[in-house]
Short mmCIF file of C-alpha atoms and ligand atoms in Angstrom, two decimals:
data_model
loop_
_atom_site.label_atom_id
_atom_site.label_comp_id
_atom_site.label_asym_id
_atom_site.label_seq_id
_atom_site.Cartn_x
_atom_site.Cartn_y
_atom_site.Cartn_z
CA MET A 76 36.90 5.82 -30.10
CA MET A 77 33.11 5.67 -30.54
CA ALA A 78 31.53 7.84 -33.26
CA GLY A 79 29.27 9.43 -30.74
CA ARG A 80 32.18 10.42 -28.61
CA GLN A 81 34.03 11.94 -31.65
CA ASP A 82 30.86 13.94 -32.39
CA ALA A 83 30.68 15.10 -28.86
CA ILE A 84 34.31 16.20 -28.87
CA ARG A 85 33.87 18.09 -32.14
CA GLN A 86 30.88 19.91 -30.53
CA ILE A 87 32.87 20.80 -27.49
CA ASP A 88 35.77 22.01 -29.60
CA GLY A 89 33.31 24.04 -31.63
CA GLN A 90 32.24 25.89 -28.50
CA GLY A 91 35.82 26.63 -27.61
CA GLN A 92 35.40 24.97 -24.19
CA ASP A 93 37.99 22.33 -24.54
CA ALA A 94 41.09 24.16 -23.28
CA GLN A 95 41.96 21.61 -20.67
CA ARG A 96 40.38 18.54 -22.29
CA GLN A 97 43.64 16.79 -23.22
CA GLY A 98 45.01 17.14 -19.73
CA ASN A 99 41.95 15.69 -17.92
CA GLU A 100 41.11 12.11 -17.58
CA MET A 101 37.38 12.85 -17.50
CA ASP A 102 35.09 15.17 -19.49
CA VAL A 103 32.53 15.36 -16.68
CA VAL A 104 32.63 14.56 -13.00
CA ILE A 105 29.19 14.36 -11.40
CA VAL A 106 28.95 14.65 -7.66
CA GLY A 107 25.88 12.67 -6.56
CA GLY A 108 24.41 9.56 -8.14
CA GLY A 109 20.71 10.21 -7.62
CA PRO A 110 18.17 10.71 -10.50
CA ALA A 111 19.60 14.06 -11.56
CA GLY A 112 23.25 12.82 -11.37
CA TYR A 113 22.73 9.40 -12.88
CA ALA A 114 20.55 10.84 -15.70
CA ALA A 115 23.36 13.26 -16.54
CA ALA A 116 25.82 10.33 -16.45
CA LEU A 117 23.77 8.00 -18.62
CA TYR A 118 22.87 10.71 -21.14
CA GLY A 119 26.43 12.05 -21.18
CA ALA A 120 27.90 8.55 -21.72
CA SER A 121 25.39 7.99 -24.55
CA CYS A 122 26.81 11.17 -26.15
CA GLY A 123 30.34 9.66 -25.87
CA LEU A 124 31.57 11.75 -22.94
CA ARG A 125 33.90 10.28 -20.39
CA ILE A 126 32.05 10.44 -17.06
CA THR A 127 32.86 9.78 -13.48
CA VAL A 128 30.09 9.77 -10.80
CA VAL A 129 31.14 10.42 -7.21
CA GLU A 130 28.69 8.71 -4.82
CA ARG A 131 29.14 8.07 -1.09
CA ASP A 132 26.23 5.68 -0.78
CA LYS A 133 24.38 3.74 -3.52
CA VAL A 134 23.63 4.98 -6.96
CA GLY A 135 19.85 5.75 -7.24
CA GLY A 136 19.80 8.37 -4.51
CA THR A 137 16.90 9.34 -2.37
CA CYS A 138 14.37 8.52 -5.10
CA LEU A 139 15.37 4.87 -5.29
CA HIS A 140 16.40 4.13 -1.76
CA ARG A 141 14.55 6.52 0.63
CA GLY A 142 11.88 8.24 -1.54
CA CYS A 143 9.73 7.76 -4.59
CA VAL A 144 10.21 4.05 -5.16
CA PRO A 145 9.95 2.64 -1.71
CA ALA A 146 7.13 5.00 -0.92
CA LYS A 147 5.20 3.90 -3.92
CA GLU A 148 5.93 0.31 -3.08
CA LEU A 149 4.35 0.74 0.39
CA LEU A 150 1.46 2.64 -1.09
CA GLU A 151 0.88 -0.29 -3.42
CA ALA A 152 0.72 -2.52 -0.37
CA ALA A 153 -1.95 -0.28 0.99
CA SER A 154 -3.85 -0.54 -2.30
CA VAL A 155 -3.73 -4.35 -2.20
CA TRP A 156 -4.96 -4.09 1.44
CA ARG A 157 -7.92 -1.98 0.28
CA SER A 158 -8.75 -4.46 -2.44
CA VAL A 159 -8.69 -7.42 -0.09
CA LYS A 160 -10.75 -5.53 2.48
CA ASN A 161 -13.38 -4.65 -0.09
CA ALA A 162 -13.28 -7.96 -1.97
CA GLY A 163 -16.62 -9.05 -0.59
CA GLU A 164 -18.28 -6.25 -2.43
CA PHE A 165 -17.18 -7.92 -5.71
CA GLY A 166 -18.39 -11.28 -4.50
CA VAL A 167 -14.91 -12.45 -3.66
CA MET A 168 -15.14 -13.92 -0.24
CA VAL A 169 -11.90 -13.97 1.87
CA ASP A 170 -12.40 -16.08 4.99
CA GLY A 171 -11.20 -14.40 8.10
CA ALA A 172 -10.00 -10.85 8.63
CA PRO A 173 -6.94 -9.80 6.48
CA ARG A 174 -3.85 -9.28 8.50
CA MET A 175 -0.92 -6.92 7.73
CA ASP A 176 2.53 -8.45 7.91
CA MET A 177 4.88 -5.43 7.99
CA ALA A 178 7.94 -7.65 7.77
CA ALA A 179 6.69 -9.22 4.52
CA MET A 180 5.79 -5.80 3.21
CA GLN A 181 9.31 -4.51 3.89
CA LEU A 182 10.79 -7.52 2.32
CA ARG A 183 8.94 -6.87 -0.90
CA LYS A 184 9.85 -3.26 -0.90
CA THR A 185 13.55 -4.17 -0.38
CA ALA A 186 13.38 -6.65 -3.20
CA VAL A 187 11.91 -4.12 -5.60
CA VAL A 188 14.46 -1.46 -4.65
CA ASP A 189 17.33 -4.04 -4.89
CA GLN A 190 16.24 -5.14 -8.33
CA LEU A 191 16.12 -1.59 -9.57
CA HIS A 192 19.43 -0.80 -8.00
CA LYS A 193 21.00 -3.81 -9.62
CA GLY A 194 19.56 -2.75 -13.01
CA LEU A 195 20.81 0.84 -12.62
CA SER A 196 24.28 -0.32 -11.57
CA GLY A 197 24.40 -2.65 -14.58
CA LEU A 198 23.37 0.20 -16.88
CA ILE A 199 26.07 2.46 -15.46
CA LYS A 200 28.70 -0.19 -15.86
CA GLY A 201 27.53 -1.06 -19.35
CA ARG A 202 27.96 2.61 -20.42
CA HIS A 203 31.54 2.54 -18.99
CA ILE A 204 30.75 5.25 -16.45
CA ASN A 205 33.37 5.33 -13.74
CA VAL A 206 31.81 5.32 -10.23
CA GLU A 207 34.07 6.68 -7.40
CA ARG A 208 32.90 5.74 -3.88
CA GLY A 209 33.27 8.56 -1.40
CA THR A 210 32.09 12.09 -0.50
CA GLY A 211 32.91 14.66 -3.22
CA THR A 212 33.87 18.23 -2.51
CA LEU A 213 34.24 20.83 -5.24
CA LEU A 214 37.67 22.50 -5.35
CA PRO A 215 38.72 25.52 -7.46
CA GLY A 216 39.68 24.72 -11.09
CA ARG A 217 37.02 22.07 -11.77
CA ARG A 218 38.53 19.63 -9.37
CA VAL A 219 36.74 17.33 -6.99
CA ARG A 220 38.27 15.88 -3.84
CA VAL A 221 36.80 12.42 -3.01
CA VAL A 222 37.15 11.24 0.55
CA GLU A 223 36.34 7.57 1.21
CA ASP A 224 34.62 6.40 4.30
CA GLY A 225 37.92 4.78 5.38
CA GLY A 226 39.73 8.07 5.05
CA GLY A 227 41.40 7.56 1.67
CA GLU A 228 41.48 10.62 -0.46
CA ARG A 229 42.05 11.53 -4.08
CA VAL A 230 41.45 14.52 -6.42
CA LEU A 231 39.69 14.24 -9.77
CA ALA A 232 39.91 16.92 -12.43
CA ALA A 233 37.49 17.33 -15.28
CA ASP A 234 36.44 19.87 -17.98
CA HIS A 235 33.06 20.07 -16.25
CA VAL A 236 31.73 19.36 -12.81
CA VAL A 237 28.01 18.77 -12.25
CA LEU A 238 26.77 19.08 -8.65
CA ALA A 239 23.81 16.81 -7.92
CA THR A 240 23.85 16.04 -4.17
CA GLY A 241 20.19 16.19 -3.63
CA SER A 242 18.17 16.97 -0.56
CA VAL A 243 17.67 15.77 2.94
CA THR A 244 14.72 15.69 5.40
CA ARG A 245 14.18 18.67 7.69
CA SER A 246 12.08 19.47 10.72
CA ILE A 247 10.74 22.41 12.58
CA PRO A 248 11.51 23.83 16.03
CA GLY A 249 9.79 21.80 18.72
CA LEU A 250 9.87 18.59 16.72
CA ASP A 251 13.37 17.06 17.03
CA ILE A 252 13.67 13.91 15.00
CA ASP A 253 14.40 10.97 17.27
CA GLY A 254 13.67 8.25 14.72
CA LYS A 255 11.12 6.54 16.96
CA ILE A 256 8.26 8.88 18.00
CA ILE A 257 9.18 11.85 15.82
CA VAL A 258 10.12 10.61 12.42
CA THR A 259 10.58 11.63 8.82
CA SER A 260 10.02 9.75 5.56
CA ASP A 261 13.44 8.07 6.06
CA GLU A 262 12.20 6.17 9.07
CA VAL A 263 8.58 5.59 7.83
CA LEU A 264 9.93 3.77 4.78
CA SER A 265 11.62 1.19 7.03
CA LEU A 266 8.93 0.76 9.69
CA ASP A 267 8.47 -2.78 10.93
CA TYR A 268 5.23 -2.08 12.89
CA LEU A 269 2.08 -0.11 12.34
CA PRO A 270 1.40 2.70 14.87
CA ARG A 271 -2.26 2.89 15.86
CA THR A 272 -2.31 6.67 15.97
CA VAL A 273 -0.27 9.09 13.77
CA ALA A 274 -0.03 12.85 13.36
CA VAL A 275 1.33 13.99 10.05
CA VAL A 276 2.84 17.46 10.14
CA GLY A 277 2.65 19.04 6.71
CA GLY A 278 -0.05 18.33 4.05
CA GLY A 279 2.19 18.52 1.05
CA ALA A 280 3.17 15.65 -1.26
CA ILE A 281 4.91 13.47 1.38
CA GLY A 282 2.37 14.29 4.08
CA CYS A 283 -0.57 13.31 1.94
CA GLU A 284 1.00 10.10 0.74
CA PHE A 285 1.84 8.93 4.29
CA ALA A 286 -1.52 10.08 5.73
CA SER A 287 -3.17 7.97 3.09
CA PHE A 288 -0.90 4.94 3.67
CA PHE A 289 -1.32 4.89 7.45
CA SER A 290 -5.08 5.50 7.25
CA ASP A 291 -5.61 2.73 4.60
CA LEU A 292 -3.77 0.29 6.90
CA GLY A 293 -6.04 1.17 9.79
CA ALA A 294 -4.21 3.84 11.79
CA ASP A 295 -6.03 6.85 13.15
CA VAL A 296 -4.41 9.75 11.30
CA THR A 297 -4.42 13.52 11.95
CA VAL A 298 -2.92 15.83 9.34
CA LEU A 299 -1.72 19.30 10.56
CA GLU A 300 -1.03 21.76 7.78
CA ALA A 301 0.00 25.36 8.20
CA LEU A 302 -1.45 26.60 4.97
CA PRO A 303 -5.23 26.95 4.33
CA ARG A 304 -5.50 23.64 2.38
CA LEU A 305 -3.81 20.35 1.66
CA LEU A 306 -1.51 20.31 -1.43
CA ALA A 307 -1.54 24.12 -1.37
CA GLY A 308 0.37 24.23 -4.66
CA CYS A 309 -2.39 22.55 -6.67
CA ASP A 310 -5.75 23.62 -8.02
CA GLU A 311 -8.32 24.33 -5.25
CA ASP A 312 -10.98 21.98 -6.57
CA ILE A 313 -8.49 19.15 -6.65
CA SER A 314 -7.19 19.94 -3.19
CA ASN A 315 -10.83 20.13 -1.90
CA ALA A 316 -11.78 16.81 -3.50
CA LEU A 317 -8.73 15.12 -2.00
CA THR A 318 -9.57 16.60 1.39
CA ARG A 319 -13.24 15.26 1.15
CA SER A 320 -11.88 11.76 0.32
CA PHE A 321 -9.43 11.88 3.21
CA LYS A 322 -12.21 12.91 5.61
CA ARG A 323 -14.47 10.05 4.26
CA LYS A 324 -11.60 7.69 5.06
CA GLY A 325 -11.63 9.02 8.65
CA ILE A 326 -8.45 11.18 8.28
CA LYS A 327 -8.74 14.25 10.49
CA VAL A 328 -7.53 17.32 8.53
CA HIS A 329 -6.63 20.50 10.31
CA THR A 330 -5.47 23.25 7.96
CA GLY A 331 -4.20 26.78 8.79
CA VAL A 332 -2.62 25.51 11.95
CA GLN A 333 0.95 25.89 13.23
CA VAL A 334 2.39 22.98 15.25
CA ARG A 335 3.97 24.37 18.41
CA GLY A 336 5.73 21.26 19.87
CA HIS A 337 5.05 18.02 21.62
CA GLU A 338 5.10 16.56 25.09
CA PRO A 339 6.01 12.85 25.38
CA SER A 340 3.99 10.68 27.70
CA SER A 341 3.45 6.98 28.37
CA ALA A 342 0.76 6.98 25.65
CA GLY A 343 3.08 8.38 23.04
CA THR A 344 3.22 12.09 22.74
CA THR A 345 0.85 15.07 22.82
CA VAL A 346 1.30 17.31 19.80
CA SER A 347 0.07 20.91 20.35
CA PHE A 348 -1.10 22.96 17.48
CA GLY A 349 -3.29 25.93 16.48
CA ASP A 350 -5.11 27.81 19.08
CA GLY A 351 -4.55 25.57 22.14
CA GLU A 352 -5.58 22.36 20.40
CA SER A 353 -3.74 19.05 20.79
CA VAL A 354 -3.70 15.42 19.71
CA VAL A 355 -2.21 12.39 21.48
CA VAL A 356 -0.39 10.02 19.09
CA GLU A 357 2.06 7.16 19.00
CA MET A 358 4.02 8.58 16.07
CA VAL A 359 4.52 12.03 14.51
CA VAL A 360 5.59 12.08 10.88
CA VAL A 361 7.27 15.39 9.95
CA ALA A 362 6.80 16.23 6.28
CA VAL A 363 7.44 19.95 6.06
CA GLY A 364 9.70 19.96 3.02
CA ARG A 365 13.26 18.92 2.27
CA ARG A 366 16.41 21.05 2.34
CA PRO A 367 19.12 21.05 -0.27
CA SER A 368 22.07 18.84 0.74
CA THR A 369 25.10 21.14 0.26
CA ASP A 370 26.87 20.58 3.55
CA SER A 371 30.07 18.98 2.27
CA VAL A 372 29.97 19.74 -1.38
CA LEU A 373 31.47 23.28 -1.60
CA GLY A 374 35.19 23.55 -0.83
CA GLU A 375 37.26 26.60 0.03
CA GLY A 376 37.72 29.20 -2.65
CA VAL A 377 35.02 28.00 -5.14
CA ASP A 378 32.85 30.66 -6.74
CA VAL A 379 29.55 28.74 -6.12
CA LYS A 380 26.99 30.76 -4.22
CA LEU A 381 23.93 29.57 -2.25
CA ASP A 382 20.74 31.58 -2.26
CA GLY A 383 18.90 32.74 0.85
CA ARG A 384 17.20 29.31 1.26
CA GLY A 385 20.41 27.39 0.92
CA PHE A 386 19.88 26.27 -2.74
CA VAL A 387 22.84 26.46 -5.10
CA ALA A 388 22.35 29.60 -7.15
CA VAL A 389 22.31 28.89 -10.95
CA ASN A 390 21.44 30.81 -14.07
CA GLY A 391 18.75 29.73 -16.65
CA GLN A 392 21.28 27.18 -17.99
CA LEU A 393 21.88 25.61 -14.57
CA GLN A 394 25.39 27.09 -14.45
CA THR A 395 26.85 28.14 -11.13
CA GLY A 396 29.07 31.17 -10.71
CA GLU A 397 32.21 29.00 -11.34
CA THR A 398 32.96 28.36 -15.04
CA GLY A 399 32.35 24.78 -16.03
CA VAL A 400 30.48 23.97 -12.76
CA TRP A 401 26.77 23.13 -13.07
CA ALA A 402 24.11 22.21 -10.48
CA ILE A 403 20.97 20.11 -11.01
CA GLY A 404 18.27 18.28 -9.08
CA ASP A 405 17.15 19.01 -5.51
CA ILE A 406 20.10 21.27 -4.71
CA VAL A 407 18.77 23.98 -7.02
CA ASP A 408 15.53 25.88 -6.45
CA THR A 409 13.37 24.02 -9.04
CA PRO A 410 10.55 21.52 -8.22
CA GLN A 411 12.01 18.73 -6.07
CA LEU A 412 10.94 15.87 -8.42
CA ALA A 413 12.97 13.01 -9.71
CA HIS A 414 11.81 13.59 -13.29
CA VAL A 415 12.81 17.28 -13.06
CA GLY A 416 16.25 16.03 -11.96
CA PHE A 417 16.27 13.78 -15.07
CA VAL A 418 15.55 16.57 -17.51
CA GLU A 419 18.00 18.87 -15.77
CA GLY A 420 20.71 16.17 -16.12
CA ILE A 421 19.95 15.83 -19.87
CA GLN A 422 19.88 19.70 -20.20
CA VAL A 423 23.25 20.23 -18.61
CA ILE A 424 24.88 17.63 -20.93
CA LYS A 425 23.42 19.42 -23.90
CA HIS A 426 24.78 22.73 -22.62
CA ILE A 427 28.20 21.09 -22.06
CA LEU A 428 28.16 19.84 -25.64
CA GLY A 429 27.10 23.27 -26.92
CA GLU A 430 23.91 21.84 -28.37
CA PRO A 431 20.69 23.87 -28.53
CA ALA A 432 18.31 23.07 -25.67
CA LEU A 433 14.89 24.54 -25.09
CA PRO A 434 14.64 26.05 -21.58
CA ILE A 435 12.80 23.88 -19.09
CA ASP A 436 9.36 25.36 -18.45
CA TYR A 437 9.10 24.64 -14.76
CA GLY A 438 5.50 25.87 -14.61
CA LYS A 439 4.49 23.03 -16.90
CA VAL A 440 6.22 20.06 -15.41
CA PRO A 441 4.01 17.00 -14.45
CA TRP A 442 3.32 16.47 -10.78
CA GLY A 443 2.08 13.17 -9.26
CA ILE A 444 1.06 12.47 -5.71
CA TYR A 445 0.38 8.72 -4.99
CA SER A 446 -2.06 9.13 -2.20
CA HIS A 447 -5.50 7.41 -2.36
CA PRO A 448 -7.03 9.03 -4.34
CA GLU A 449 -4.10 9.99 -6.49
CA VAL A 450 -3.40 13.58 -7.65
CA ALA A 451 -1.63 14.64 -10.83
CA PHE A 452 -1.46 17.99 -12.55
CA THR A 453 0.43 20.17 -14.99
CA GLY A 454 0.34 23.79 -15.99
CA MET A 455 -1.73 26.52 -14.31
CA SER A 456 -4.45 26.05 -11.74
CA GLU A 457 -7.68 28.04 -12.35
CA GLU A 458 -6.54 30.63 -9.82
CA GLN A 459 -3.06 30.93 -11.26
CA ALA A 460 -4.53 31.42 -14.68
CA ARG A 461 -6.93 34.13 -13.56
CA ASP A 462 -4.15 35.75 -11.54
CA ALA A 463 -1.97 35.85 -14.64
CA GLY A 464 -4.74 37.77 -16.36
CA TYR A 465 -6.27 35.04 -18.52
CA GLU A 466 -9.98 34.84 -19.20
CA VAL A 467 -10.57 31.17 -18.71
CA MET A 468 -13.02 28.49 -19.61
CA VAL A 469 -13.08 25.61 -17.11
CA ARG A 470 -14.69 22.13 -17.39
CA LYS A 471 -14.72 19.23 -14.90
CA ASP A 472 -15.69 15.65 -15.46
CA PRO A 473 -16.28 13.89 -12.14
CA PHE A 474 -15.28 10.20 -12.01
CA GLY A 475 -18.72 9.45 -10.57
CA GLY A 476 -20.14 9.36 -14.12
CA ASN A 477 -17.29 7.33 -15.66
CA SER A 478 -18.05 3.66 -16.30
CA ARG A 479 -14.67 2.30 -15.63
CA ALA A 480 -14.43 4.20 -12.36
CA ARG A 481 -17.77 2.73 -11.39
CA VAL A 482 -16.51 -0.78 -12.28
CA LEU A 483 -13.36 -0.16 -10.13
CA GLY A 484 -15.43 1.26 -7.35
CA GLU A 485 -13.23 4.29 -7.35
CA THR A 486 -15.56 7.19 -8.11
CA ASP A 487 -14.00 9.92 -5.98
CA GLY A 488 -12.40 12.72 -7.95
CA MET A 489 -12.46 14.44 -11.37
CA VAL A 490 -10.55 15.61 -14.40
CA LYS A 491 -10.45 19.43 -14.55
CA VAL A 492 -9.12 21.36 -17.41
CA VAL A 493 -8.39 25.13 -17.51
CA ALA A 494 -8.25 26.64 -20.95
CA GLU A 495 -7.98 30.17 -22.34
CA ALA A 496 -11.40 31.54 -23.31
CA SER A 497 -11.69 32.53 -26.94
CA ALA A 498 -14.02 34.65 -29.07
CA SER A 499 -15.70 31.46 -30.35
CA SER A 500 -17.65 28.98 -28.23
CA SER A 501 -14.68 26.66 -28.34
CA ALA A 502 -11.87 27.29 -25.84
CA GLY A 503 -8.34 28.36 -26.88
CA ARG A 504 -5.05 27.13 -25.47
CA ILE A 505 -5.13 24.49 -22.78
CA LEU A 506 -3.43 26.03 -19.78
CA GLY A 507 -3.73 23.41 -17.02
CA VAL A 508 -4.84 19.80 -16.56
CA HIS A 509 -5.64 18.72 -13.04
CA ILE A 510 -6.76 15.21 -11.99
CA VAL A 511 -7.73 13.63 -8.66
CA GLY A 512 -8.92 10.07 -8.67
CA PRO A 513 -8.03 6.53 -9.75
CA TRP A 514 -4.73 6.20 -11.61
CA ALA A 515 -4.48 9.99 -11.88
CA THR A 516 -0.68 9.79 -12.17
CA GLU A 517 -0.96 7.49 -15.23
CA LEU A 518 -3.84 9.54 -16.73
CA LEU A 519 -1.91 12.85 -16.79
CA SER A 520 0.10 11.98 -19.88
CA PRO A 521 -2.18 13.48 -22.59
CA GLY A 522 -2.79 16.42 -20.29
CA TYR A 523 0.92 17.00 -20.10
CA LEU A 524 1.21 16.90 -23.86
CA ALA A 525 -1.76 19.26 -24.34
CA VAL A 526 -0.39 21.89 -22.01
CA ASN A 527 3.21 21.64 -23.30
CA TRP A 528 2.24 21.61 -27.01
CA GLU A 529 -0.06 24.48 -26.29
CA ALA A 530 -2.86 22.54 -27.88
CA THR A 531 -6.47 23.63 -28.00
CA PRO A 532 -9.50 21.34 -27.20
CA ASP A 533 -10.21 21.22 -30.98
CA ASP A 534 -6.90 19.38 -31.39
CA PHE A 535 -7.92 16.72 -28.99
CA ALA A 536 -11.77 16.54 -29.19
CA GLY A 537 -11.75 14.45 -32.36
CA LEU A 538 -9.35 11.85 -30.98
CA ILE A 539 -10.98 8.66 -29.80
CA GLN A 540 -10.60 7.46 -26.24
CA PRO A 541 -11.30 3.72 -25.76
CA HIS A 542 -14.50 2.86 -23.85
CA PRO A 543 -14.78 2.04 -21.00
CA THR A 544 -11.64 3.71 -19.63
CA LEU A 545 -10.75 6.30 -17.10
CA SER A 546 -9.09 8.25 -19.95
CA GLU A 547 -12.49 9.03 -21.38
CA ALA A 548 -12.79 11.70 -18.64
CA PHE A 549 -10.11 13.69 -20.33
CA GLY A 550 -11.72 13.19 -23.77
CA GLU A 551 -15.10 14.28 -22.33
CA VAL A 552 -13.69 17.48 -21.02
CA MET A 553 -11.95 18.24 -24.32
CA ILE A 554 -15.24 17.69 -26.25
CA SER A 555 -17.07 19.88 -23.75
CA LEU A 556 -14.52 22.63 -24.10
CA THR A 557 -15.28 22.83 -27.85
CA GLY A 558 -18.69 24.21 -26.77
CA ARG A 559 -20.61 21.04 -27.49
CA GLY A 560 -20.58 18.49 -24.62
CA LEU A 561 -21.32 14.82 -24.89
CA HIS A 562 -21.86 13.42 -21.36
CA ILE A 563 -20.93 16.64 -19.68
CA GLY A 564 -22.26 20.13 -20.73
P1 LIG B 1396 6.01 20.09 0.51
O1 LIG B 1396 6.66 21.32 0.35
O2 LIG B 1396 5.31 19.45 -0.64
O3 LIG B 1396 4.94 20.16 1.73
C1 LIG B 1396 5.26 20.55 3.01
C2 LIG B 1396 4.05 21.14 3.62
O4 LIG B 1396 4.33 21.34 5.03
C3 LIG B 1396 3.60 22.47 3.10
O5 LIG B 1396 2.23 22.34 2.69
C4 LIG B 1396 3.84 23.46 4.18
O6 LIG B 1396 2.84 24.44 4.23
C5 LIG B 1396 3.68 22.53 5.43
N1 LIG B 1396 4.33 23.01 6.64
C6 LIG B 1396 5.55 23.64 6.72
N2 LIG B 1396 5.83 23.98 7.94
C7 LIG B 1396 4.70 23.60 8.72
C8 LIG B 1396 4.49 23.64 10.11
N3 LIG B 1396 5.33 24.15 11.04
N4 LIG B 1396 3.30 23.13 10.53
C9 LIG B 1396 2.40 22.58 9.66
N5 LIG B 1396 2.67 22.47 8.31
C10 LIG B 1396 3.83 22.94 7.88
O7 LIG B 1396 7.16 19.07 1.15
P2 LIG B 1396 7.14 17.48 1.41
O8 LIG B 1396 5.73 17.02 1.29
O9 LIG B 1396 7.90 17.33 2.63
O10 LIG B 1396 7.93 16.96 0.14
C11 LIG B 1396 9.26 17.37 -0.04
C12 LIG B 1396 9.57 17.52 -1.53
O11 LIG B 1396 9.55 16.26 -2.12
C13 LIG B 1396 8.55 18.40 -2.20
O12 LIG B 1396 9.20 19.27 -3.09
C14 LIG B 1396 7.72 17.41 -3.01
O13 LIG B 1396 7.25 17.94 -4.17
C15 LIG B 1396 8.69 16.29 -3.24
N6 LIG B 1396 7.93 15.06 -3.34
C16 LIG B 1396 7.19 14.72 -4.37
C17 LIG B 1396 6.45 13.54 -4.37
C18 LIG B 1396 5.66 13.23 -5.54
O14 LIG B 1396 5.75 13.91 -6.54
N7 LIG B 1396 4.90 12.17 -5.49
C19 LIG B 1396 6.34 12.73 -3.28
C20 LIG B 1396 7.08 13.15 -2.16
C21 LIG B 1396 7.83 14.25 -2.22
#
């Protein structure tokens, strides 16, 4: 027996939670092998727990097979396309017009996904995690029924069950998904042709990424968003900067509009929205949020409740109403982000082991949207901070003044920091960091640390940022928030 496993067992015993341990083959059965589920499995196995993952498809879940990874792969193809298209500006002459080969693009995407899937499968095998292929349903008494595609059935019992079945796409009345004209992210990620005209319904994370992708590749794109602005959850300056960039690309952005339905025609379909407006397009991408995937996971007689929106109800420790049953990832009402699933997986294993675990501060998780320009943020927006009663000090450094951004030719956007005002000229606690612009998702890291360590600009202002880099923008804002600016006031 591994030392780690003995430690784990001692800790479980210490919590008095091991009543059935000797009788069960497994310590933890995890239903769903997406980011939340596989993180719980890998971390749990590292702690010496005996883990089974029940997965009906492939480990990796939506993120690896139908979400984050393939989407970013396609967005990278769009980025290469932009570079080639603009190469002449850098004195790099490419003879003839560039041409998009969607089949080659899909091949590369599939290769990247397959490599990562192989790596993950190897990791799971290497940690001696048992993977059961089939659909898992929770039964009373911490048991899970597994039904294979072919009909075979077995029941697993464990000390703990973790539900991690993720989320699925959804649509709105009037837009029935047919997979051809009316599509979701699932279909877009496997497209083998480029539609000339696209309406994107929903200007959230997925909507903005796909609007950007299609527009960069030359399609005529219209975004239809019900709320007053794109990425309604992020800081208004960031959302406005993104909208300006989108409009410069030629994306038509309609906000504050409800989509009423569509009428197919030989030209594609006519989407009606707002006050009698319409647009004729070849394809409609529906990106109005995802719903928790709980359809087959809860069996008769289990004491696991769903909330009004269909999410599995959990307490602050991600525990359901049933003793020893936990829920993590997109099936609980926390940000639907792979990395939130990861941390929830780790958190639940710590709870199972009876270890101390700081609660996850969902208001301070990092967000990243991989549109062009990218968006990344953490902590409170300026509006949220003011609404929460803070007196704030705000500074922005536009990328237009950043040398590296000029070199890259990517000057749209800014770094914006919201900090608590203080009695001195230097700001207090850093409350939010918001970035729109080149490599924003990679640049967020120090901002994430600043917000989560409750640092002040003084803590950061003396640290050196290499020159010329995009990261100088964050450093500039920090210096400025001490009350003495360098390049910005
Ligand atoms: P979302 O919740 O981010 O955005 C959906 C948008 O659709 C909202 O702005 C909403 O106001 C709008 N909407 C809803 N009904 C509408 C209607 N009838 N007409 C027009 N607009 C309407 O959901 P999204 O973009 O589908 O993403 C799903 C989940 O996946 C989100 O939780 C998101 O955070 C996550 N995700 C994260 C990514 C990232 O971090 N890079 C990338 C993709 C998804």
